[in-house]
mmCIF file of C-alpha atoms in Angstrom:
data_model
loop_
_atom_site.group_PDB
_atom_site.id
_atom_site.type_symbol
_atom_site.label_atom_id
_atom_site.label_comp_id
_atom_site.label_asym_id
_atom_site.label_seq_id
_atom_site.Cartn_x
_atom_site.Cartn_y
_atom_site.Cartn_z
ATOM 1 C CA UNK A 17 -20.089 -23.549 16.020
ATOM 2 C CA UNK A 18 -16.691 -22.060 15.103
ATOM 3 C CA UNK A 19 -18.182 -20.255 12.089
ATOM 4 C CA UNK A 20 -20.942 -18.870 14.293
ATOM 5 C CA UNK A 21 -18.391 -17.547 16.804
ATOM 6 C CA UNK A 22 -16.309 -16.010 14.013
ATOM 7 C CA UNK A 23 -19.354 -14.212 12.582
ATOM 8 C CA UNK A 24 -20.115 -12.752 16.004
ATOM 9 C CA UNK A 25 -16.541 -11.539 16.425
ATOM 10 C CA UNK A 26 -16.423 -9.944 12.974
ATOM 11 C CA UNK A 27 -19.602 -8.027 13.756
ATOM 12 C CA UNK A 28 -17.656 -6.055 16.364
ATOM 13 C CA UNK A 29 -16.139 -2.690 15.435
ATOM 14 C CA UNK A 30 -12.680 -3.509 14.075
ATOM 15 C CA UNK A 31 -11.166 -0.330 15.516
ATOM 16 C CA UNK A 32 -12.328 -1.390 18.993
ATOM 17 C CA UNK A 33 -14.934 0.207 21.237
ATOM 18 C CA UNK A 34 -15.268 3.972 21.469
ATOM 19 C CA UNK A 35 -13.293 4.919 24.608
ATOM 20 C CA UNK A 36 -15.124 6.159 27.673
ATOM 21 C CA UNK A 37 -14.771 9.915 28.216
ATOM 22 C CA UNK A 38 -15.684 9.990 31.918
ATOM 23 C CA UNK A 39 -13.148 8.859 34.485
ATOM 24 C CA UNK A 40 -14.415 8.265 37.997
ATOM 25 C CA UNK A 41 -17.214 10.368 39.510
ATOM 26 C CA UNK A 42 -15.912 13.848 38.583
ATOM 27 C CA UNK A 43 -13.335 13.738 35.741
ATOM 28 C CA UNK A 44 -14.009 13.797 32.012
ATOM 29 C CA UNK A 45 -12.487 14.874 28.706
ATOM 30 C CA UNK A 46 -13.244 18.448 27.710
ATOM 31 C CA UNK A 47 -15.843 18.221 24.875
ATOM 32 C CA UNK A 48 -14.652 19.551 21.515
ATOM 33 C CA UNK A 49 -17.216 19.060 18.736
ATOM 34 C CA UNK A 50 -14.778 20.196 16.023
ATOM 35 C CA UNK A 51 -12.417 17.295 16.744
ATOM 36 C CA UNK A 52 -15.015 14.497 16.618
ATOM 37 C CA UNK A 53 -14.386 11.979 13.830
ATOM 38 C CA UNK A 54 -16.891 9.391 12.642
ATOM 39 C CA UNK A 55 -14.978 6.415 11.256
ATOM 40 C CA UNK A 56 -16.809 3.590 9.519
ATOM 41 C CA UNK A 57 -16.110 0.121 10.827
ATOM 42 C CA UNK A 58 -13.461 -1.343 8.454
ATOM 43 C CA UNK A 59 -15.178 -4.743 8.646
ATOM 44 C CA UNK A 60 -18.298 -3.216 7.073
ATOM 45 C CA UNK A 61 -16.484 -1.492 4.184
ATOM 46 C CA UNK A 62 -17.953 -2.877 0.984
ATOM 47 C CA UNK A 63 -17.669 -1.707 -2.600
ATOM 48 C CA UNK A 64 -20.756 -0.444 -4.377
ATOM 49 C CA UNK A 65 -21.213 1.347 -7.691
ATOM 50 C CA UNK A 66 -23.243 4.545 -8.023
ATOM 51 C CA UNK A 67 -23.293 3.805 -11.779
ATOM 52 C CA UNK A 68 -22.201 0.643 -13.613
ATOM 53 C CA UNK A 69 -18.448 0.754 -14.354
ATOM 54 C CA UNK A 70 -17.578 1.291 -18.003
ATOM 55 C CA UNK A 71 -13.816 2.029 -18.121
ATOM 56 C CA UNK A 72 -11.283 -0.490 -16.813
ATOM 57 C CA UNK A 73 -7.519 -0.002 -16.549
ATOM 58 C CA UNK A 74 -5.548 -3.236 -16.972
ATOM 59 C CA UNK A 75 -1.981 -3.116 -15.651
ATOM 60 C CA UNK A 76 0.353 -5.895 -16.692
ATOM 61 C CA UNK A 77 3.869 -6.637 -15.533
ATOM 62 C CA UNK A 78 6.158 -5.641 -18.395
ATOM 63 C CA UNK A 79 8.789 -7.981 -19.896
ATOM 64 C CA UNK A 80 7.117 -11.130 -18.552
ATOM 65 C CA UNK A 81 6.076 -13.440 -21.383
ATOM 66 C CA UNK A 82 4.117 -15.692 -19.016
ATOM 67 C CA UNK A 83 1.563 -12.890 -18.617
ATOM 68 C CA UNK A 84 0.837 -12.429 -22.321
ATOM 69 C CA UNK A 85 -1.867 -15.120 -22.492
ATOM 70 C CA UNK A 86 -3.635 -14.092 -19.238
ATOM 71 C CA UNK A 87 -3.565 -10.481 -20.468
ATOM 72 C CA UNK A 88 -5.157 -11.411 -23.790
ATOM 73 C CA UNK A 89 -7.777 -13.590 -22.081
ATOM 74 C CA UNK A 90 -8.757 -10.831 -19.683
ATOM 75 C CA UNK A 91 -8.916 -8.112 -22.358
ATOM 76 C CA UNK A 92 -11.002 -10.322 -24.641
ATOM 77 C CA UNK A 93 -13.400 -11.072 -21.768
ATOM 78 C CA UNK A 94 -13.760 -7.405 -20.772
ATOM 79 C CA UNK A 95 -14.216 -6.121 -24.333
ATOM 80 C CA UNK A 96 -16.305 -8.854 -25.936
ATOM 81 C CA UNK A 97 -18.348 -10.293 -23.065
ATOM 82 C CA UNK A 98 -18.635 -7.335 -20.714
ATOM 83 C CA UNK A 99 -18.650 -4.572 -23.367
ATOM 84 C CA UNK A 100 -16.216 -2.426 -21.365
ATOM 85 C CA UNK A 101 -13.680 0.144 -22.496
ATOM 86 C CA UNK A 102 -10.209 -1.123 -21.599
ATOM 87 C CA UNK A 103 -7.225 1.173 -21.003
ATOM 88 C CA UNK A 104 -3.643 -0.107 -21.126
ATOM 89 C CA UNK A 105 -0.232 1.488 -21.187
ATOM 90 C CA UNK A 106 1.079 2.048 -24.721
ATOM 91 C CA UNK A 107 4.266 0.041 -24.198
ATOM 92 C CA UNK A 108 2.111 -2.994 -23.306
ATOM 93 C CA UNK A 109 0.379 -3.125 -26.689
ATOM 94 C CA UNK A 110 3.663 -2.387 -28.457
ATOM 95 C CA UNK A 111 4.933 -5.747 -27.236
ATOM 96 C CA UNK A 112 6.071 -7.775 -30.245
ATOM 97 C CA UNK A 113 4.172 -10.862 -29.111
ATOM 98 C CA UNK A 114 0.856 -8.994 -29.183
ATOM 99 C CA UNK A 115 1.564 -7.331 -32.514
ATOM 100 C CA UNK A 116 2.207 -10.694 -34.174
ATOM 101 C CA UNK A 117 -1.043 -12.214 -32.894
ATOM 102 C CA UNK A 118 -3.591 -11.744 -35.693
ATOM 103 C CA UNK A 119 -6.451 -13.250 -33.653
ATOM 104 C CA UNK A 120 -5.932 -10.654 -30.922
ATOM 105 C CA UNK A 121 -5.578 -7.822 -33.422
ATOM 106 C CA UNK A 122 -9.273 -6.910 -33.432
ATOM 107 C CA UNK A 123 -9.263 -6.639 -29.631
ATOM 108 C CA UNK A 124 -5.978 -4.730 -29.601
ATOM 109 C CA UNK A 125 -7.411 -2.095 -31.947
ATOM 110 C CA UNK A 126 -10.215 -1.415 -29.448
ATOM 111 C CA UNK A 127 -7.891 -0.784 -26.493
ATOM 112 C CA UNK A 128 -7.304 2.788 -25.309
ATOM 113 C CA UNK A 129 -3.639 3.523 -24.681
ATOM 114 C CA UNK A 130 -1.859 6.078 -22.518
ATOM 115 C CA UNK A 131 1.693 7.093 -21.646
ATOM 116 C CA UNK A 132 2.768 7.554 -18.049
ATOM 117 C CA UNK A 133 3.738 11.144 -17.368
ATOM 118 C CA UNK A 134 2.035 12.440 -20.540
ATOM 119 C CA UNK A 135 -1.622 11.371 -20.416
ATOM 120 C CA UNK A 136 -3.877 11.963 -17.411
ATOM 121 C CA UNK A 137 -6.384 9.128 -16.993
ATOM 122 C CA UNK A 138 -7.263 9.785 -13.343
ATOM 123 C CA UNK A 139 -10.777 11.069 -14.104
ATOM 124 C CA UNK A 140 -11.890 8.384 -16.536
ATOM 125 C CA UNK A 141 -11.030 5.053 -14.868
ATOM 126 C CA UNK A 142 -13.698 3.195 -12.880
ATOM 127 C CA UNK A 143 -11.805 0.013 -11.984
ATOM 128 C CA UNK A 144 -8.164 -1.113 -12.016
ATOM 129 C CA UNK A 145 -7.184 -4.752 -12.624
ATOM 130 C CA UNK A 146 -3.550 -5.732 -11.991
ATOM 131 C CA UNK A 147 -1.830 -8.786 -13.453
ATOM 132 C CA UNK A 148 1.527 -9.529 -11.853
ATOM 133 C CA UNK A 149 3.116 -9.036 -8.461
ATOM 134 C CA UNK A 150 2.983 -6.391 -5.755
ATOM 135 C CA UNK A 151 4.823 -3.950 -8.019
ATOM 136 C CA UNK A 152 1.764 -3.649 -10.255
ATOM 137 C CA UNK A 153 -0.301 -2.371 -7.321
ATOM 138 C CA UNK A 154 2.422 0.141 -6.404
ATOM 139 C CA UNK A 155 2.516 1.290 -10.027
ATOM 140 C CA UNK A 156 -1.268 1.692 -10.051
ATOM 141 C CA UNK A 157 -1.025 3.843 -6.925
ATOM 142 C CA UNK A 158 1.605 6.079 -8.559
ATOM 143 C CA UNK A 159 -0.695 6.783 -11.528
ATOM 144 C CA UNK A 160 -3.366 8.302 -9.294
ATOM 145 C CA UNK A 161 -2.105 11.153 -7.146
ATOM 146 C CA UNK A 162 -5.650 11.970 -6.008
ATOM 147 C CA UNK A 163 -8.648 9.683 -5.676
ATOM 148 C CA UNK A 164 -7.874 6.064 -6.617
ATOM 149 C CA UNK A 165 -10.406 3.719 -8.290
ATOM 150 C CA UNK A 166 -10.958 0.274 -6.730
ATOM 151 C CA UNK A 167 -8.069 -2.097 -7.431
ATOM 152 C CA UNK A 168 -8.441 -5.812 -8.123
ATOM 153 C CA UNK A 169 -5.061 -7.577 -8.106
ATOM 154 C CA UNK A 170 -4.377 -11.058 -9.508
ATOM 155 C CA UNK A 171 -1.400 -13.014 -8.214
ATOM 156 C CA UNK A 172 0.794 -13.668 -11.254
ATOM 157 C CA UNK A 173 4.130 -12.451 -9.862
ATOM 158 C CA UNK A 174 6.823 -13.694 -7.504
ATOM 159 C CA UNK A 175 5.595 -12.659 -4.035
ATOM 160 C CA UNK A 176 1.974 -11.585 -4.280
ATOM 161 C CA UNK A 177 1.433 -10.226 -0.777
ATOM 162 C CA UNK A 178 -0.909 -7.525 -2.105
ATOM 163 C CA UNK A 179 -2.494 -9.646 -4.859
ATOM 164 C CA UNK A 180 -5.050 -12.021 -3.299
ATOM 165 C CA UNK A 181 -6.926 -13.231 -6.402
ATOM 166 C CA UNK A 182 -6.093 -16.379 -8.402
ATOM 167 C CA UNK A 183 -6.339 -15.951 -12.161
ATOM 168 C CA UNK A 184 -7.823 -19.421 -12.731
ATOM 169 C CA UNK A 185 -11.260 -18.104 -11.697
ATOM 170 C CA UNK A 186 -10.925 -14.580 -13.122
ATOM 171 C CA UNK A 187 -14.297 -14.565 -14.931
ATOM 172 C CA UNK A 188 -16.238 -15.388 -11.783
ATOM 173 C CA UNK A 189 -14.257 -12.966 -9.616
ATOM 174 C CA UNK A 190 -14.407 -10.055 -12.067
ATOM 175 C CA UNK A 191 -18.143 -10.573 -12.573
ATOM 176 C CA UNK A 192 -18.695 -10.378 -8.801
ATOM 177 C CA UNK A 193 -16.742 -7.127 -8.573
ATOM 178 C CA UNK A 194 -18.597 -5.562 -11.505
ATOM 179 C CA UNK A 195 -21.864 -6.387 -9.740
ATOM 180 C CA UNK A 196 -20.621 -4.632 -6.576
ATOM 181 C CA UNK A 197 -20.876 -5.553 -2.906
ATOM 182 C CA UNK A 198 -17.256 -6.693 -2.566
ATOM 183 C CA UNK A 199 -15.208 -6.305 0.614
ATOM 184 C CA UNK A 200 -12.437 -3.695 0.357
ATOM 185 C CA UNK A 201 -9.401 -2.715 2.392
ATOM 186 C CA UNK A 202 -8.592 0.995 2.432
ATOM 187 C CA UNK A 203 -4.801 1.000 2.268
ATOM 188 C CA UNK A 204 -3.600 4.340 3.591
ATOM 189 C CA UNK A 205 -0.962 6.323 1.714
ATOM 190 C CA UNK A 206 1.554 8.977 2.705
ATOM 191 C CA UNK A 207 1.549 12.487 1.287
ATOM 192 C CA UNK A 208 5.170 13.487 0.820
ATOM 193 C CA UNK A 209 6.689 16.782 -0.246
ATOM 194 C CA UNK A 210 10.382 17.545 -0.724
ATOM 195 C CA UNK A 211 10.981 21.256 -0.132
ATOM 196 C CA UNK A 212 14.293 22.449 -1.535
ATOM 197 C CA UNK A 213 16.265 25.092 0.353
ATOM 198 C CA UNK A 214 16.399 27.369 -2.699
ATOM 199 C CA UNK A 215 12.597 27.468 -3.098
ATOM 200 C CA UNK A 216 11.409 27.580 0.514
ATOM 201 C CA UNK A 217 9.113 30.560 0.810
ATOM 202 C CA UNK A 218 9.154 32.949 3.772
ATOM 203 C CA UNK A 219 5.391 33.430 3.723
ATOM 204 C CA UNK A 220 3.086 30.629 4.799
ATOM 205 C CA UNK A 221 0.608 31.164 1.964
ATOM 206 C CA UNK A 222 3.302 30.859 -0.681
ATOM 207 C CA UNK A 223 4.713 27.770 1.016
ATOM 208 C CA UNK A 224 1.289 26.107 0.968
ATOM 209 C CA UNK A 225 1.024 26.919 -2.718
ATOM 210 C CA UNK A 226 4.374 25.272 -3.340
ATOM 211 C CA UNK A 227 3.353 22.204 -1.373
ATOM 212 C CA UNK A 228 0.415 21.421 -3.627
ATOM 213 C CA UNK A 229 2.598 21.335 -6.713
ATOM 214 C CA UNK A 230 5.086 18.460 -6.329
ATOM 215 C CA UNK A 231 3.782 16.169 -3.639
ATOM 216 C CA UNK A 232 3.956 12.391 -3.936
ATOM 217 C CA UNK A 233 1.374 9.834 -2.854
ATOM 218 C CA UNK A 234 3.213 6.829 -1.409
ATOM 219 C CA UNK A 235 1.638 3.430 -0.733
ATOM 220 C CA UNK A 236 4.544 1.512 0.831
ATOM 221 C CA UNK A 237 7.322 3.706 2.154
ATOM 222 C CA UNK A 238 9.563 6.732 1.936
ATOM 223 C CA UNK A 239 13.218 5.685 2.224
ATOM 224 C CA UNK A 240 15.973 8.131 3.146
ATOM 225 C CA UNK A 241 19.432 6.577 2.822
ATOM 226 C CA UNK A 242 23.092 7.527 2.509
ATOM 227 C CA UNK A 243 23.245 6.805 -1.227
ATOM 228 C CA UNK A 244 26.696 6.080 -2.693
ATOM 229 C CA UNK A 245 28.557 7.699 0.217
ATOM 230 C CA UNK A 246 30.703 5.568 2.536
ATOM 231 C CA UNK A 247 29.790 7.781 5.520
ATOM 232 C CA UNK A 248 26.866 7.114 7.816
ATOM 233 C CA UNK A 249 23.779 9.102 6.985
ATOM 234 C CA UNK A 250 22.963 11.687 9.649
ATOM 235 C CA UNK A 251 19.416 13.034 9.474
ATOM 236 C CA UNK A 252 17.154 14.747 11.998
ATOM 237 C CA UNK A 253 13.599 13.537 12.532
ATOM 238 C CA UNK A 254 10.917 16.015 13.619
ATOM 239 C CA UNK A 255 7.393 15.224 14.797
ATOM 240 C CA UNK A 256 4.901 18.096 14.631
ATOM 241 C CA UNK A 257 7.808 20.538 14.433
ATOM 242 C CA UNK A 258 9.704 19.142 17.421
ATOM 243 C CA UNK A 259 13.034 17.340 17.065
ATOM 244 C CA UNK A 260 12.613 13.818 18.452
ATOM 245 C CA UNK A 261 15.860 12.142 17.386
ATOM 246 C CA UNK A 262 18.760 12.023 14.945
ATOM 247 C CA UNK A 263 19.237 8.943 12.818
ATOM 248 C CA UNK A 264 22.840 7.850 12.345
ATOM 249 C CA UNK A 265 23.143 4.748 10.215
ATOM 250 C CA UNK A 266 22.308 3.639 6.697
ATOM 251 C CA UNK A 267 19.044 5.577 6.724
ATOM 252 C CA UNK A 268 15.425 5.565 7.864
ATOM 253 C CA UNK A 269 12.151 4.164 6.506
ATOM 254 C CA UNK A 270 8.815 5.928 6.996
ATOM 255 C CA UNK A 271 6.097 3.492 6.008
ATOM 256 C CA UNK A 272 2.384 2.886 5.977
ATOM 257 C CA UNK A 273 0.865 -0.252 7.537
ATOM 258 C CA UNK A 274 0.816 -1.709 4.010
ATOM 259 C CA UNK A 275 4.554 -1.012 3.752
ATOM 260 C CA UNK A 276 5.217 -2.651 7.123
ATOM 261 C CA UNK A 277 5.484 -6.024 5.353
ATOM 262 C CA UNK A 278 7.944 -4.689 2.751
ATOM 263 C CA UNK A 279 11.340 -3.007 3.344
ATOM 264 C CA UNK A 280 10.406 -2.158 6.950
ATOM 265 C CA UNK A 281 9.915 -5.844 7.785
ATOM 266 C CA UNK A 282 13.385 -6.611 6.397
ATOM 267 C CA UNK A 283 14.765 -3.860 8.657
ATOM 268 C CA UNK A 284 13.223 -5.398 11.780
ATOM 269 C CA UNK A 285 9.892 -3.587 12.105
ATOM 270 C CA UNK A 286 6.640 -5.151 13.261
ATOM 271 C CA UNK A 287 3.982 -5.994 10.715
ATOM 272 C CA UNK A 288 0.806 -3.924 11.046
ATOM 273 C CA UNK A 289 -2.612 -4.662 9.590
ATOM 274 C CA UNK A 290 -3.459 -2.128 6.831
ATOM 275 C CA UNK A 291 -6.572 -0.907 8.670
ATOM 276 C CA UNK A 292 -4.574 0.313 11.676
ATOM 277 C CA UNK A 293 -4.259 4.127 11.383
ATOM 278 C CA UNK A 294 -0.531 4.594 11.970
ATOM 279 C CA UNK A 295 2.812 5.627 10.481
ATOM 280 C CA UNK A 296 5.936 3.536 11.110
ATOM 281 C CA UNK A 297 9.464 4.886 11.543
ATOM 282 C CA UNK A 298 12.158 2.242 11.110
ATOM 283 C CA UNK A 299 15.928 2.882 11.161
ATOM 284 C CA UNK A 300 18.137 1.090 8.636
ATOM 285 C CA UNK A 301 21.184 -0.419 10.341
ATOM 286 C CA UNK A 302 21.368 2.275 13.054
ATOM 287 C CA UNK A 303 24.709 2.805 14.787
ATOM 288 C CA UNK A 304 22.973 2.346 18.131
ATOM 289 C CA UNK A 305 21.957 -0.690 20.162
ATOM 290 C CA UNK A 306 18.823 1.010 21.510
ATOM 291 C CA UNK A 307 17.194 2.451 18.392
ATOM 292 C CA UNK A 308 14.049 0.398 17.920
ATOM 293 C CA UNK A 309 11.342 0.956 15.270
ATOM 294 C CA UNK A 310 8.424 3.085 16.477
ATOM 295 C CA UNK A 311 4.779 3.540 15.509
ATOM 296 C CA UNK A 312 3.236 7.030 15.655
ATOM 297 C CA UNK A 313 -0.380 8.195 15.185
ATOM 298 C CA UNK A 314 -1.486 8.709 11.598
ATOM 299 C CA UNK A 315 -2.402 12.346 12.267
ATOM 300 C CA UNK A 316 1.096 13.658 12.960
ATOM 301 C CA UNK A 317 3.426 15.477 10.557
ATOM 302 C CA UNK A 318 6.925 14.084 10.211
ATOM 303 C CA UNK A 319 9.794 16.089 8.807
ATOM 304 C CA UNK A 320 13.265 14.822 7.888
ATOM 305 C CA UNK A 321 16.278 17.055 7.286
ATOM 306 C CA UNK A 322 20.021 16.610 7.062
ATOM 307 C CA UNK A 323 21.683 17.190 10.415
ATOM 308 C CA UNK A 324 23.800 20.386 10.442
ATOM 309 C CA UNK A 325 26.969 18.364 11.020
ATOM 310 C CA UNK A 326 26.188 15.648 8.456
ATOM 311 C CA UNK A 327 29.279 14.734 6.438
ATOM 312 C CA UNK A 328 27.382 13.894 3.277
ATOM 313 C CA UNK A 329 24.063 14.333 1.538
ATOM 314 C CA UNK A 330 21.198 11.841 1.631
ATOM 315 C CA UNK A 331 18.912 10.304 -0.976
ATOM 316 C CA UNK A 332 15.162 9.782 -0.878
ATOM 317 C CA UNK A 333 12.879 7.486 -2.883
ATOM 318 C CA UNK A 334 9.113 6.986 -2.944
ATOM 319 C CA UNK A 335 7.972 3.371 -3.263
ATOM 320 C CA UNK A 336 11.331 2.747 -4.909
ATOM 321 C CA UNK A 337 10.773 5.412 -7.583
ATOM 322 C CA UNK A 338 11.758 9.014 -8.367
ATOM 323 C CA UNK A 339 14.967 8.882 -6.353
ATOM 324 C CA UNK A 340 16.535 12.277 -5.652
ATOM 325 C CA UNK A 341 19.326 13.821 -3.598
ATOM 326 C CA UNK A 342 18.696 15.750 -0.360
ATOM 327 C CA UNK A 343 21.078 18.645 0.338
ATOM 328 C CA UNK A 344 21.640 20.741 3.454
ATOM 329 C CA UNK A 345 18.631 22.974 3.977
ATOM 330 C CA UNK A 346 16.200 20.659 2.159
ATOM 331 C CA UNK A 347 13.396 19.015 4.095
ATOM 332 C CA UNK A 348 11.015 16.103 3.551
ATOM 333 C CA UNK A 349 7.490 16.620 4.920
ATOM 334 C CA UNK A 350 5.388 13.500 5.468
ATOM 335 C CA UNK A 351 1.741 13.261 6.531
ATOM 336 C CA UNK A 352 -1.035 10.712 6.088
ATOM 337 C CA UNK A 353 -2.898 11.149 2.813
ATOM 338 C CA UNK A 354 -6.672 11.446 2.559
ATOM 339 C CA UNK A 355 -6.593 9.343 -0.629
ATOM 340 C CA UNK A 356 -6.232 5.632 0.254
ATOM 341 C CA UNK A 357 -5.987 2.779 -2.221
ATOM 342 C CA UNK A 358 -9.256 0.783 -2.105
ATOM 343 C CA UNK A 359 -7.945 -2.750 -2.506
ATOM 344 C CA UNK A 360 -10.638 -5.345 -3.242
ATOM 345 C CA UNK A 361 -10.488 -8.389 -0.952
ATOM 346 C CA UNK A 362 -10.753 -11.971 -2.144
ATOM 347 C CA UNK A 363 -12.403 -13.107 1.112
ATOM 348 C CA UNK A 364 -12.314 -10.373 3.760
ATOM 349 C CA UNK A 365 -9.769 -7.864 5.066
ATOM 350 C CA UNK A 366 -8.716 -10.002 8.051
ATOM 351 C CA UNK A 367 -8.492 -13.403 6.366
ATOM 352 C CA UNK A 368 -6.677 -12.061 3.283
ATOM 353 C CA UNK A 369 -3.961 -10.414 5.375
ATOM 354 C CA UNK A 370 -3.186 -13.463 7.518
ATOM 355 C CA UNK A 371 -3.347 -15.697 4.453
ATOM 356 C CA UNK A 372 -0.693 -13.493 2.821
ATOM 357 C CA UNK A 373 1.464 -13.607 5.958
ATOM 358 C CA UNK A 374 1.352 -17.392 5.973
ATOM 359 C CA UNK A 375 1.653 -18.063 2.239
ATOM 360 C CA UNK A 376 4.080 -15.305 1.175
ATOM 361 C CA UNK A 377 6.232 -14.656 4.249
ATOM 362 C CA UNK A 378 5.796 -18.050 5.963
ATOM 363 C CA UNK A 379 4.934 -16.239 9.172
ATOM 364 C CA UNK A 380 5.390 -18.449 12.260
ATOM 365 C CA UNK A 381 5.937 -21.600 10.242
ATOM 366 C CA UNK A 382 7.698 -24.328 12.202
ATOM 367 C CA UNK A 383 7.529 -28.031 12.810
ATOM 368 C CA UNK A 384 4.787 -28.906 15.285
ATOM 369 C CA UNK A 385 5.903 -29.930 18.761
ATOM 370 C CA UNK A 386 5.093 -33.537 19.560
ATOM 371 C CA UNK A 387 2.701 -34.218 22.429
ATOM 372 C CA UNK A 388 3.811 -35.871 25.642
ATOM 373 C CA UNK A 389 3.952 -39.668 25.496
ATOM 374 C CA UNK A 390 1.441 -41.552 27.611
ATOM 375 C CA UNK A 391 3.003 -43.147 30.751
ATOM 376 C CA UNK A 392 3.552 -46.892 30.323
ATOM 377 C CA UNK A 393 2.864 -47.852 33.934
ATOM 378 C CA UNK A 394 2.260 -46.399 37.397
ATOM 379 C CA UNK A 395 5.917 -46.708 38.468
ATOM 380 C CA UNK A 396 7.013 -44.390 35.638
ATOM 381 C CA UNK A 397 4.380 -41.847 36.712
ATOM 382 C CA UNK A 398 5.564 -41.895 40.295
ATOM 383 C CA UNK A 399 9.200 -41.426 39.270
#
């Protein structure tokens, strides 16, 4: 009966019902066909292949000897049994443990290698398989600044909030994914551009040209902090070009729903399911008793600049990488990206998320309250 009820509930549109546009007998929303969006129900999002996948990128956590054997097992399975072309980062195969393994040598010679920042593999990868912790998924996201192939993540790291698969059954799970029809979660990313004061263009066309050049795709969060300075950071936050507040404290976090369970959660933000279209703004140790984290619609543009009277510069990082200094006159532009990370689910997008909350973050774990004792006699009940 419970399973039947759950199936009925899941069949509902996960984003909720389409809102009514007529209010009372005479009021309605002005129709605007250009602004109508058709969004697929997240619960019905399933992976399918237009052509059988042939190229697989395997990402392994570096400097972790416990992952050497799982890595070799997976590569051998993909190359020998599935006849797939496997791509790995060059520094992975240069590991001394792999070089000394003569039995794995024949497989190692068939692997395609690349170097981050030198070789572009974005157009030749059909599937990504991650072995490690959440950092492997963030690294996979950083390699693809445009469209991202489906990502299958195995939990072989410390936390594993974003890695739902167990490696013990990797052959069965990988075979299912290669056949298609797997549930996926589209994890939204942020498109971030740092515009330096010296290169800001006066003409809009030139500025748009600049913006396409050095933007970052961020899966978890953009963090603006005070860096090594002992002064409070003092930055202004704009929403769609309008100043909404100044942040005085250790900094501010702008995160996706996926990033809401990372640094933002440690800073006191709420945790948001990855299918909720939103951007979170969370202050870091604000020097104010009333500055609470906020959630804004995914369609807005956020901009962060140093306040004119800021005593020091600020620093920005993107998913913990590519940290750089922000000077007076620089600005950070943040919008939702149109290139999400399609993360393959182990069960489904609702169950996997709550399972991660319970297993990784011990969400709402406490000792159960004991029930009331039964009354021993009628006199106790009356008293």
